[in-house]
Amino acid sequence: MDVTIQLYYLHIPVNFIYKTNLFKAVQVFGGTGLYFSRGIWGKENGQLITKGGGISIQNLNNNTKFQNGVSTDWTNPTFNPYDFGYTVLAGVEWKQFQLTSSISNGLIKAYTGYNYNLWNCAFSVCLTYKFAVMPQHNK
């Protein structure tokens, strides 16, 4: 198999973050937490090559399915619709900018079938601009 599978999830994290001043205008932070995800959609692209009585090549261009259970079809696998896991993150903040890197690891199997057990894992780097909120004045 030469296949690429892209899965898209709605990801809801709950993180606990500790922030401290490094310099006057620079802060560093780190944290950890848990997340819950729900599979929304996915794509499978590539080629399935079989060598039986001869070589057979099957092009794959499928939407993935999210449902519970064991996958039984190589050409159209099904994935667990839910994921739960942990996140570890670290970053730096300067004025309204944050640069954050994080890694998330799933604790629930995303795929089970054909003697494979796969879990979700994601690494991200984010550059964020925080908009200033105007303080409210009491009259």
Coordinates of C-alpha atoms in Angstrom, one line a residue:
M1 CA 0.0 0.0 0.0
D2 CA 1.1 3.5 -0.8
V3 CA -1.7 5.5 0.9
T4 CA -2.1 8.8 2.6
I5 CA -5.0 9.2 5.0
Q6 CA -6.0 12.7 6.3
L7 CA -8.4 12.8 9.2
Y8 CA -10.1 16.0 10.5
Y9 CA -11.4 16.3 14.0
L10 CA -13.3 18.9 16.1
H11 CA -10.7 19.2 18.9
I12 CA -11.8 20.5 22.4
P13 CA -8.8 21.0 24.7
V14 CA -8.7 21.8 28.4
N15 CA -5.2 22.9 29.4
F16 CA -3.6 24.2 32.6
I17 CA -0.9 26.7 31.8
Y18 CA 1.8 28.3 34.0
K19 CA 3.2 31.6 32.8
T20 CA 6.2 33.6 34.2
N21 CA 8.2 36.7 33.1
L22 CA 11.5 36.0 31.4
F23 CA 12.3 39.6 30.7
K24 CA 10.2 42.8 31.2
A25 CA 8.1 42.3 28.0
V26 CA 8.7 38.6 27.4
Q27 CA 6.9 35.8 29.2
V28 CA 7.4 32.0 28.8
F29 CA 4.7 29.4 29.6
G30 CA 4.2 25.7 29.7
G31 CA 1.2 23.5 30.4
T32 CA -0.5 20.2 30.0
G33 CA -4.1 19.1 29.8
L34 CA -6.6 16.7 28.2
Y35 CA -8.6 16.9 25.0
F36 CA -11.7 15.3 23.5
S37 CA -12.2 15.1 19.7
R38 CA -14.9 14.0 17.3
G39 CA -14.1 12.9 13.8
I40 CA -15.7 15.2 11.2
W41 CA -14.4 14.0 7.8
G42 CA -11.3 12.5 6.1
K43 CA -9.8 11.5 2.8
E44 CA -7.8 8.5 1.7
N45 CA -5.6 8.8 -1.4
G46 CA -3.1 6.4 -2.9
Q47 CA -2.6 3.0 -4.5
L48 CA -3.3 -0.5 -3.3
I49 CA -0.9 -2.9 -5.1
T50 CA -1.7 -6.6 -4.9
K51 CA 0.5 -9.5 -6.1
G52 CA -1.7 -12.6 -6.7
G53 CA -1.7 -14.3 -10.1
G54 CA -0.3 -11.0 -11.4
I55 CA 0.3 -7.4 -10.2
S56 CA -2.9 -5.4 -9.7
I57 CA -2.9 -1.7 -9.0
Q58 CA -6.1 -0.1 -7.6
N59 CA -6.2 3.7 -7.2
L60 CA -7.8 4.9 -4.0
N61 CA -9.6 8.2 -3.6
N62 CA -12.2 7.7 -0.9
N63 CA -13.9 9.7 1.9
T64 CA -13.1 7.9 5.2
K65 CA -15.9 6.7 7.5
F66 CA -16.1 7.3 11.2
Q67 CA -17.9 4.5 13.1
N68 CA -17.2 2.2 16.0
G69 CA -15.8 -1.3 15.5
V70 CA -13.1 -3.1 13.6
S71 CA -12.3 -2.1 10.0
T72 CA -12.7 -5.0 7.6
D73 CA -12.1 -3.3 4.2
W74 CA -8.6 -2.3 3.1
T75 CA -10.0 0.0 0.3
N76 CA -12.3 2.0 2.5
P77 CA -11.2 1.8 6.2
T78 CA -13.4 3.0 9.1
F79 CA -12.0 5.0 12.0
N80 CA -13.2 5.5 15.6
P81 CA -15.3 8.7 15.6
Y82 CA -14.1 9.7 19.1
D83 CA -10.7 10.4 20.6
F84 CA -9.5 11.3 24.0
G85 CA -5.9 12.2 25.0
Y86 CA -3.4 14.5 26.5
T87 CA -1.5 17.6 25.4
V88 CA 1.8 19.1 26.4
L89 CA 2.6 22.6 25.3
A90 CA 5.3 25.3 25.7
G91 CA 5.6 28.8 24.4
V92 CA 6.8 32.4 24.6
E93 CA 4.7 35.6 24.6
W94 CA 5.8 39.1 23.6
K95 CA 3.3 41.9 23.7
Q96 CA 0.2 40.6 21.8
F97 CA 2.1 37.7 20.1
Q98 CA 2.4 34.1 21.3
L99 CA 4.5 31.4 19.7
T100 CA 3.4 28.0 21.0
S101 CA 4.4 24.4 20.2
S102 CA 2.4 21.4 21.4
I103 CA 2.1 17.7 21.0
S104 CA -1.1 15.7 21.5
N105 CA -1.3 11.9 21.9
G106 CA -4.6 10.0 21.8
L107 CA -5.4 7.3 24.3
I108 CA -8.2 5.7 22.3
K109 CA -7.4 3.6 19.3
A110 CA -8.2 5.5 16.1
Y111 CA -8.1 2.4 13.9
T112 CA -8.3 -1.3 14.6
G113 CA -8.1 -3.9 11.8
Y114 CA -5.9 -6.4 10.0
N115 CA -3.6 -6.7 13.1
Y116 CA -3.0 -3.0 13.2
N117 CA -3.8 -0.7 16.1
L118 CA -3.3 3.0 15.4
W119 CA -3.6 6.0 17.7
N120 CA -3.8 9.7 16.8
C121 CA -0.8 11.9 17.4
A122 CA -0.3 15.6 16.4
F123 CA 2.5 18.1 16.7
S124 CA 1.7 21.8 16.1
V125 CA 3.4 25.2 16.1
C126 CA 1.1 28.2 16.4
L127 CA 1.7 31.9 16.0
T128 CA -1.1 33.8 17.7
Y129 CA -2.0 37.5 17.8
K130 CA -4.1 38.4 20.9
F131 CA -6.5 41.3 20.4
A132 CA -6.6 43.8 23.2
V133 CA -9.9 44.1 25.1
M134 CA -11.0 47.5 26.1
P135 CA -11.6 47.8 29.8
Q136 CA -15.1 48.8 30.9
H137 CA -15.6 52.0 32.9
N138 CA -18.1 52.1 35.7
K139 CA -20.2 55.2 35.9

